[in-house]
mmCIF file of C-alpha atoms in Angstrom:
data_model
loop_
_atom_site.group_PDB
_atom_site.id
_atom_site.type_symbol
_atom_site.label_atom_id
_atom_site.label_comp_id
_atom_site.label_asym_id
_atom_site.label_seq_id
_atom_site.Cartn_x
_atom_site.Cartn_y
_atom_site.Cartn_z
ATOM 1 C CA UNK A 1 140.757 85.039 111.823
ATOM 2 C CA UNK A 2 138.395 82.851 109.502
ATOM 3 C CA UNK A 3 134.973 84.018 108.735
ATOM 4 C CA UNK A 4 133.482 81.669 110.724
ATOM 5 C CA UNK A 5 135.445 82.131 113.983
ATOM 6 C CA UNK A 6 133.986 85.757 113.622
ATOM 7 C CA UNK A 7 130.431 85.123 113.437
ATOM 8 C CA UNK A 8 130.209 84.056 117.175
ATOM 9 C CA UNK A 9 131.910 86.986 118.484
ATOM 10 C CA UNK A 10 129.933 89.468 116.218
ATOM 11 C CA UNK A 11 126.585 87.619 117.488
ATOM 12 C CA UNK A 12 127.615 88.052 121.237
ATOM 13 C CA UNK A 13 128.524 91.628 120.193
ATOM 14 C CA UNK A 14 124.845 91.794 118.679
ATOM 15 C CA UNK A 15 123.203 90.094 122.121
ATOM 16 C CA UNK A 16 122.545 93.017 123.952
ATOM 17 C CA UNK A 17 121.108 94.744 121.142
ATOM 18 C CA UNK A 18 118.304 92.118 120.651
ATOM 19 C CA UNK A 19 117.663 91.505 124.115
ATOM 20 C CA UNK A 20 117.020 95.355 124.153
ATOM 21 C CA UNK A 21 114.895 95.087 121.345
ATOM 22 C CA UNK A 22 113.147 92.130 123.044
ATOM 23 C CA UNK A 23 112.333 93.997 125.974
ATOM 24 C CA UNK A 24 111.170 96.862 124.353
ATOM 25 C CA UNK A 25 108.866 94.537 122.164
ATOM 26 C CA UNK A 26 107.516 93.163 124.940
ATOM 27 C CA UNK A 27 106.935 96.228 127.087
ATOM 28 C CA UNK A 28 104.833 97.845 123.900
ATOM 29 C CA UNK A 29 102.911 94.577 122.686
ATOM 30 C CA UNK A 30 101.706 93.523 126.626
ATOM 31 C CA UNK A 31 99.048 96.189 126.852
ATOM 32 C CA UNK A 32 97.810 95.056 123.718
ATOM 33 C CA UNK A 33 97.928 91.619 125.156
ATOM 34 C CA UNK A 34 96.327 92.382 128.266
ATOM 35 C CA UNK A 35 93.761 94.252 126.268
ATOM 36 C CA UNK A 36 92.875 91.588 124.629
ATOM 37 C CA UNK A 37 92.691 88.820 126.933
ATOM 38 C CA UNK A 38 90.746 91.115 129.192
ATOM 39 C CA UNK A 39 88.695 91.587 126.713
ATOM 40 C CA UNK A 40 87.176 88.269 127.351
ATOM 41 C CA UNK A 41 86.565 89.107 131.282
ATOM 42 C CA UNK A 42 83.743 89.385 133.312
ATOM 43 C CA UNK A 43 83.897 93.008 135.146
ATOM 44 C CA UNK A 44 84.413 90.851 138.089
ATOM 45 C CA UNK A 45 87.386 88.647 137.032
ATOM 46 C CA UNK A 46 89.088 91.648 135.654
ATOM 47 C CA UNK A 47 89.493 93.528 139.249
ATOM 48 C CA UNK A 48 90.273 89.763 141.275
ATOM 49 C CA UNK A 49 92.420 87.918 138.741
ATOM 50 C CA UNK A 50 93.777 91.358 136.150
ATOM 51 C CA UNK A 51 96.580 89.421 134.734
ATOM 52 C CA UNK A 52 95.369 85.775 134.804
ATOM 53 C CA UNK A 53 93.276 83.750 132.274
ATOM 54 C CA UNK A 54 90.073 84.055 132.042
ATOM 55 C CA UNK A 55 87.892 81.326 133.651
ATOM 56 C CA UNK A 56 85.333 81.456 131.149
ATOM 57 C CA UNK A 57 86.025 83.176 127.853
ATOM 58 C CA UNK A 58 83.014 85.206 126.982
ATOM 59 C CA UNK A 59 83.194 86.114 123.312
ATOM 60 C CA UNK A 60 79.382 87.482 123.667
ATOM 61 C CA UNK A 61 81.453 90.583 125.277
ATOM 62 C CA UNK A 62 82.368 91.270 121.571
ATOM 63 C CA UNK A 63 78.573 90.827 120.336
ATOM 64 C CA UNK A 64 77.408 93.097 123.310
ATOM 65 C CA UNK A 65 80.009 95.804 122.458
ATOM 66 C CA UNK A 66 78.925 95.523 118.669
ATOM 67 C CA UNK A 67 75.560 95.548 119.224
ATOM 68 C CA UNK A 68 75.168 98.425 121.742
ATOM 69 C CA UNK A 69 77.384 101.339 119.870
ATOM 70 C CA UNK A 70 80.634 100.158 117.989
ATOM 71 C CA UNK A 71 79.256 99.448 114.851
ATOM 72 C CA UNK A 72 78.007 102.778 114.306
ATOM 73 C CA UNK A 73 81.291 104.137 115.554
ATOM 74 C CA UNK A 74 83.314 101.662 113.627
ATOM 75 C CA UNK A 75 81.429 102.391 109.781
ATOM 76 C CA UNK A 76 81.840 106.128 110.806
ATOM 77 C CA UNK A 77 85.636 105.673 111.302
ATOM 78 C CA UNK A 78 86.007 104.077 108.363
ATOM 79 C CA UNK A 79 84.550 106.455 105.954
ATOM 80 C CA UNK A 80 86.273 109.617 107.495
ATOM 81 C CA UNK A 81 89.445 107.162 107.626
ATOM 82 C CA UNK A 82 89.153 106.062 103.583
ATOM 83 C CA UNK A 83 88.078 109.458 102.335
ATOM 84 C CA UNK A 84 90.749 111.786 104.180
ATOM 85 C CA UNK A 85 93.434 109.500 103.160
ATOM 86 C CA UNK A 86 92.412 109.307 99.805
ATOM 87 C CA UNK A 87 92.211 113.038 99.964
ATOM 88 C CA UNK A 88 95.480 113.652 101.522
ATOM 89 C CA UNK A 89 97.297 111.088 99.313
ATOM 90 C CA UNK A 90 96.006 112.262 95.946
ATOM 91 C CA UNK A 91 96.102 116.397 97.062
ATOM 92 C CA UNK A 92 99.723 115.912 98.352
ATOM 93 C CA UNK A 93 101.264 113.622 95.075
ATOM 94 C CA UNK A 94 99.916 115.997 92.762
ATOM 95 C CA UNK A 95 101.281 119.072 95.009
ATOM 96 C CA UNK A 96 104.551 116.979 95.127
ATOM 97 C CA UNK A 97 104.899 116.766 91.106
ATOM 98 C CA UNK A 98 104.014 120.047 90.977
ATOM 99 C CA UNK A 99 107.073 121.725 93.397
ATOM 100 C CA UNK A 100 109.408 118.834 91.438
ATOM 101 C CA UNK A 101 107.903 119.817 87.716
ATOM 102 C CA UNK A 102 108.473 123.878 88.281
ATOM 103 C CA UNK A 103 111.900 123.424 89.801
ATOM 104 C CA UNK A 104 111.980 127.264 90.565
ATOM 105 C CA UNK A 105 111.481 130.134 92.877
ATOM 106 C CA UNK A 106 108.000 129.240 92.940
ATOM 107 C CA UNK A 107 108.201 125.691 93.539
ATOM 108 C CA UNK A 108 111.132 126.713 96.984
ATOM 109 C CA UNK A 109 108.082 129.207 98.220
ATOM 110 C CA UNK A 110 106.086 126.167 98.333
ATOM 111 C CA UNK A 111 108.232 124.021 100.136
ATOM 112 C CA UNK A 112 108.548 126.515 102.893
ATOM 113 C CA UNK A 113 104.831 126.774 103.030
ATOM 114 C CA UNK A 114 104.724 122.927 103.379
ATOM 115 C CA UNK A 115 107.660 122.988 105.929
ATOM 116 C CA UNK A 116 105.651 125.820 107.918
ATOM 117 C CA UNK A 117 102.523 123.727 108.240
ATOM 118 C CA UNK A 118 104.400 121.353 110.512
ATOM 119 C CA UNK A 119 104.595 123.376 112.776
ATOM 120 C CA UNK A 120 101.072 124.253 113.325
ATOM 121 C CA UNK A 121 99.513 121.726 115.647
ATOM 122 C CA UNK A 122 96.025 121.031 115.874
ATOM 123 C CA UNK A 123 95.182 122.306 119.703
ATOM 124 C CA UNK A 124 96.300 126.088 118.546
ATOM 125 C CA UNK A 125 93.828 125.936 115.526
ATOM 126 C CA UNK A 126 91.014 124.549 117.394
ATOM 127 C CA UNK A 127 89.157 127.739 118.188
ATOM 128 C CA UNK A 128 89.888 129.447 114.932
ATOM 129 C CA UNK A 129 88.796 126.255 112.776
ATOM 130 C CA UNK A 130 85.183 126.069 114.996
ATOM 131 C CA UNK A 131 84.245 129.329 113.696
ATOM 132 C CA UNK A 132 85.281 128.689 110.187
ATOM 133 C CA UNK A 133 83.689 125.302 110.045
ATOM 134 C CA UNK A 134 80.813 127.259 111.556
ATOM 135 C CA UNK A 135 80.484 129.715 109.607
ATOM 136 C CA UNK A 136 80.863 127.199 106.414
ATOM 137 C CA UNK A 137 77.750 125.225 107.705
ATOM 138 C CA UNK A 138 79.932 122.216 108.208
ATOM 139 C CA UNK A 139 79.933 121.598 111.962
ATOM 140 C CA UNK A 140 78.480 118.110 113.203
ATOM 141 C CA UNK A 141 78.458 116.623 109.671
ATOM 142 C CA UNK A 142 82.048 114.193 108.567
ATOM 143 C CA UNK A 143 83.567 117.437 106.515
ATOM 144 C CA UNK A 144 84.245 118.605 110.356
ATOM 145 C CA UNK A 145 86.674 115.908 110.834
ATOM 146 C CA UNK A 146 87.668 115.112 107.022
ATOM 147 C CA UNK A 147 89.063 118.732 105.970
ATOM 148 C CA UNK A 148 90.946 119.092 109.358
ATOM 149 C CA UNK A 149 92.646 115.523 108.972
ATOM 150 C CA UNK A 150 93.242 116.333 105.431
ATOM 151 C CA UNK A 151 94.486 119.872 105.973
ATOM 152 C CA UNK A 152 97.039 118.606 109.060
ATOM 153 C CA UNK A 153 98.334 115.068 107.351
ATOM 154 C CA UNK A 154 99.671 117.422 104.097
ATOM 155 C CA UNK A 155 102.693 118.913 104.911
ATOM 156 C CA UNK A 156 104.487 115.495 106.125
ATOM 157 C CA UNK A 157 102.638 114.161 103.054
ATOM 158 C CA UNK A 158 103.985 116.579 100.417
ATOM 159 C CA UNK A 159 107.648 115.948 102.219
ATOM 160 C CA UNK A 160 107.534 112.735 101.991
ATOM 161 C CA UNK A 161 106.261 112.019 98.606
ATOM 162 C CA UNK A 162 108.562 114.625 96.866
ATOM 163 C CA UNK A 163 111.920 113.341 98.381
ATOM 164 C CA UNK A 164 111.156 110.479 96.625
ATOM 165 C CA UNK A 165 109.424 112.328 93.330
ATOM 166 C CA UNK A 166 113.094 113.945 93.698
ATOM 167 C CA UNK A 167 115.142 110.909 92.816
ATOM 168 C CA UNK A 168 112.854 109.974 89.589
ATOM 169 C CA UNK A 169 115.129 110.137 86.371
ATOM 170 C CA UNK A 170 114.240 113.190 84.172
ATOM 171 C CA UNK A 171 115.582 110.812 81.255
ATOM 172 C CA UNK A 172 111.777 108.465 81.980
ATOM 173 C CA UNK A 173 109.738 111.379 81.939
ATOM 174 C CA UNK A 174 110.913 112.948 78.720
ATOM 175 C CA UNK A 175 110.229 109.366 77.390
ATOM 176 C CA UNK A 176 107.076 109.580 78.774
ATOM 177 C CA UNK A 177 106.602 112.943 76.957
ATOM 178 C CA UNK A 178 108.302 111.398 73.327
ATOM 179 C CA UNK A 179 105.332 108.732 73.532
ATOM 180 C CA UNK A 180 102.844 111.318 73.617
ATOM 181 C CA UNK A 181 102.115 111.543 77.433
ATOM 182 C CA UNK A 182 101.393 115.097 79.015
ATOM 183 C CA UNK A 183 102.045 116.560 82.242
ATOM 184 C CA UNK A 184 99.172 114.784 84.013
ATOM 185 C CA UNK A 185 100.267 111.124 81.870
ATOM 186 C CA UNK A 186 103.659 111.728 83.244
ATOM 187 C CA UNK A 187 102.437 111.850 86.541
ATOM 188 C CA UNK A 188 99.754 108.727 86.245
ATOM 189 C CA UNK A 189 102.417 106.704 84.376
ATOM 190 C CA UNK A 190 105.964 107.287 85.399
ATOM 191 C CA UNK A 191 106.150 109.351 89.389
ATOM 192 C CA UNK A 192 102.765 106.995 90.523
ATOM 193 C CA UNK A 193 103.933 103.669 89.973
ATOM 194 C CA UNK A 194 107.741 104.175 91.581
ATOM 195 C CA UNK A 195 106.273 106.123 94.181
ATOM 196 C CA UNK A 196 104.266 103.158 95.202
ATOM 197 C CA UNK A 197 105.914 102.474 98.494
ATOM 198 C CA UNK A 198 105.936 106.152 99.552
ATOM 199 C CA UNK A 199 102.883 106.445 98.714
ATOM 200 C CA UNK A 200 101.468 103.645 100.794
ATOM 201 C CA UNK A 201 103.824 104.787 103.801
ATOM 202 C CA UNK A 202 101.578 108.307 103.481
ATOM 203 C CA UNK A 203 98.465 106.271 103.289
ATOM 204 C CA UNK A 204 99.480 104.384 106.495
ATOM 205 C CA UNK A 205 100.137 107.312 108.854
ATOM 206 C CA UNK A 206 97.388 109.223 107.292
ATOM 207 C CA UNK A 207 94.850 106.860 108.031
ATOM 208 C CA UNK A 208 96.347 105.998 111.524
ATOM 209 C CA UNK A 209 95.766 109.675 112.309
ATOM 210 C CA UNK A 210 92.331 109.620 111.190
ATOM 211 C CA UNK A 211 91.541 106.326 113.201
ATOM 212 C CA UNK A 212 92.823 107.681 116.487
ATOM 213 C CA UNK A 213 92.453 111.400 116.103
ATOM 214 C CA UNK A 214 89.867 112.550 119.193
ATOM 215 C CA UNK A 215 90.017 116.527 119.769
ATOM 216 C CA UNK A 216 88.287 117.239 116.701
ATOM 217 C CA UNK A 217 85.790 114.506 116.555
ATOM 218 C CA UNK A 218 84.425 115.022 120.128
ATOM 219 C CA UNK A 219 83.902 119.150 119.861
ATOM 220 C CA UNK A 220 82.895 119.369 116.064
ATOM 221 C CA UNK A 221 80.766 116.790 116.165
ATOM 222 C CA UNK A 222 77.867 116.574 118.652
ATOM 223 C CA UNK A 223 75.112 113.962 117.394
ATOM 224 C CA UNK A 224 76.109 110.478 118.635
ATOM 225 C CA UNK A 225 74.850 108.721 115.432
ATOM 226 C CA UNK A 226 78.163 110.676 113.911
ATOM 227 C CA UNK A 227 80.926 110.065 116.201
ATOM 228 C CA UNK A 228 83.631 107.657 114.930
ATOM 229 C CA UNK A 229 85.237 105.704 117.427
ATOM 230 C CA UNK A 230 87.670 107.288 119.520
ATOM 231 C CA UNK A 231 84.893 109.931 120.571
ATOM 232 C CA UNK A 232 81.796 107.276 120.667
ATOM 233 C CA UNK A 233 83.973 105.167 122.972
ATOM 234 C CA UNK A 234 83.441 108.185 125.825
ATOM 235 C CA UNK A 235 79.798 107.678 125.912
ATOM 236 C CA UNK A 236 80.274 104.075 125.124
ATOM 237 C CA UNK A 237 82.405 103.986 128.878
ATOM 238 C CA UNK A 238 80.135 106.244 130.369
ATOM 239 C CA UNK A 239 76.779 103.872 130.199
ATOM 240 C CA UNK A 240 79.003 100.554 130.786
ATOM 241 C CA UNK A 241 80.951 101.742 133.573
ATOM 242 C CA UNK A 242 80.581 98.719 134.855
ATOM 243 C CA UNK A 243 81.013 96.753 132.350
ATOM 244 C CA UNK A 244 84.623 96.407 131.553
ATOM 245 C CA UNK A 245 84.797 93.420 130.000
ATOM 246 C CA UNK A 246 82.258 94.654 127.613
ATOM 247 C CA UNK A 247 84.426 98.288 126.890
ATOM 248 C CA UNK A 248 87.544 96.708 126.682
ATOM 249 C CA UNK A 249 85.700 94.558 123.515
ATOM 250 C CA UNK A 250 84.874 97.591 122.076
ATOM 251 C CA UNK A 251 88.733 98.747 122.698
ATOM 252 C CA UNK A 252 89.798 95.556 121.013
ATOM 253 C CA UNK A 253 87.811 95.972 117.651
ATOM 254 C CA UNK A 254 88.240 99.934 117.817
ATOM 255 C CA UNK A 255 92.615 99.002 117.753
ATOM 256 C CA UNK A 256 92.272 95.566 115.060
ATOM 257 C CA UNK A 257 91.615 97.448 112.067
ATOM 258 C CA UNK A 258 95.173 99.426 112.380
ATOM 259 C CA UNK A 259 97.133 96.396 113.768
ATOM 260 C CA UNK A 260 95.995 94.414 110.906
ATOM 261 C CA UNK A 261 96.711 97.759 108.582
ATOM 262 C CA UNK A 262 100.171 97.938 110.092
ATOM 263 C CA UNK A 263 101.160 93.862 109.857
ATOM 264 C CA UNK A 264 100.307 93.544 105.835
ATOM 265 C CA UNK A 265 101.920 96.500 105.062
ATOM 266 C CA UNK A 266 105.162 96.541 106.989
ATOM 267 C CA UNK A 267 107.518 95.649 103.769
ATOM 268 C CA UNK A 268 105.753 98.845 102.087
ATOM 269 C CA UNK A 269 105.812 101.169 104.894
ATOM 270 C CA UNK A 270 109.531 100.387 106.151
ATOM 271 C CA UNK A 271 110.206 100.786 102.466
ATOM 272 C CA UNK A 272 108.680 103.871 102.020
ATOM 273 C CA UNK A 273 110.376 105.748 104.865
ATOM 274 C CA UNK A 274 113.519 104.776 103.705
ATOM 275 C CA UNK A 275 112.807 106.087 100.395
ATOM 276 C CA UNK A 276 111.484 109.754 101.739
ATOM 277 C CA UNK A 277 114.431 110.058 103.813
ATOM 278 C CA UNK A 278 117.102 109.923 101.231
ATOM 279 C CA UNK A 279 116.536 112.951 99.489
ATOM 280 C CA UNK A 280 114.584 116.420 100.902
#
């Protein structure tokens, strides 16, 4: 059979699979949707008419939700977001070129301490960490939430990054070393800059984390001034319960910064999965 008498069959072979994939697309994005269009409700409209239009759009639910809590919330949430993914990112590649550079005993005892860490999840340590950051002096300031996120995004981090430090010729970094580079050149010259797409992937579901984590941020921290956004939004509900139209504004510009993070850096972060899965 020609090549082109097989390309209908293999697309009605490939039909359920996209309608699948439709539904499922669907099904994830229409929350968002709904949060969004809702967002433009009176309280009133949203309980009468939930999954209609709005009669009147009323953007000045966005300027209400700013004004009254979110923006606070929303710088706070970016600074613990930026600085414990920078953290994480630069702790774990170094860590990563370290296990790859010793390629012994030493570096395997590491691994299994990285592999171990996955295993810890956050709800077990939260006791134990409250009396350390206590005891440190560090409760209700950001190193409450920064050194946790840091501390829990590592161990996928250091996985991640050193499958992919894995596959790196040797031949390019004892180049590297002929044209006078040392260990720490190496690293900022030749693992960095083909580790780019990992590297971004790590970024990505580090700062995703960050953005959404709420355990930590509502019991370390206790001043409201200091609350990032998933926490600040309780107290934010609490004195406009009802206000709806107003909270689901602040729901909308708490989720845009991580839609938009996940839509321009797609091609990287599909990329850079694919490279950390090839070698471990």
């Amino acid at each position: 059979m020609s090549s082109t008498g097989m390309r209908p069959m293999e697309r009605l072979r490939r039909l359920p699979v996209h309608v699948i994939l439709a539904i499922y697309a669907v099904v994830i994005a229409y929350p968002l949707i709904w949060m969004v269009i809702s967002s433009f409700k009176s309280s009133s409209e949203i309980f009468t008419d939930p999954w209609g239009l709005p009669s009147v759009w009323l953007v000045q639910n966005y300027a209400a939700a700013w004004d009254r809590g979110i923006s606070d919330y929303f710088l706070n949430s970016v600074i613990v977001t930026i600085v414990s993914t920078l953290a994480t990112v630069a702790i774990a590649a170094l860590c990563a070129y370290g296990m790859v550079r010793l390629g012994s005993r030493a570096a395997n005892v590491m691994l299994v301490i990285a592999m171990g860490g996955l295993v810890v999840a956050p709800q077990v340590s939260l006791i134990p960490l409250y009396r350390l950051l206590d005891a440190m002096g560090l409760l209700n300031t950001p190193w409450a939430m920064i050194l946790p996120y840091v501390a829990f995004r590592l161990p996928m981090a250091i996985l991640l990054i050193r499958s992919v430090f894995l596959g790196i010729p040797r031949e390019l970094e004892d180049a590297a070393t002929i044209d006078g580079c040392r260990s720490l050149g190496v690293f900022r010259h030749v693992y960095l800059p083909l580790s780019a797409s990992v590297l971004t992937t790590t970024a990505v579901l580090t700062g995703y984390f960050a953005w959404n984590e709420f355990l930590f941020a509502i019991v370390y921290i206790d001043t409201d001034s200091l609350r990032t956004i998933p926490a600040g939004l309780m107290s934010f509900r609490d004195s406009l319960s009802t206000e709806w139209g107003v909270l689901l504004a602040g729901l909308t510009i708490a989720a845009l910064p991580i839609v938009v993070v996940f839509i321009a850096l797609q091609r990287y972060f599909v990329a850079g999965v694919a490279a950390g899965s090839v070698k471990g």
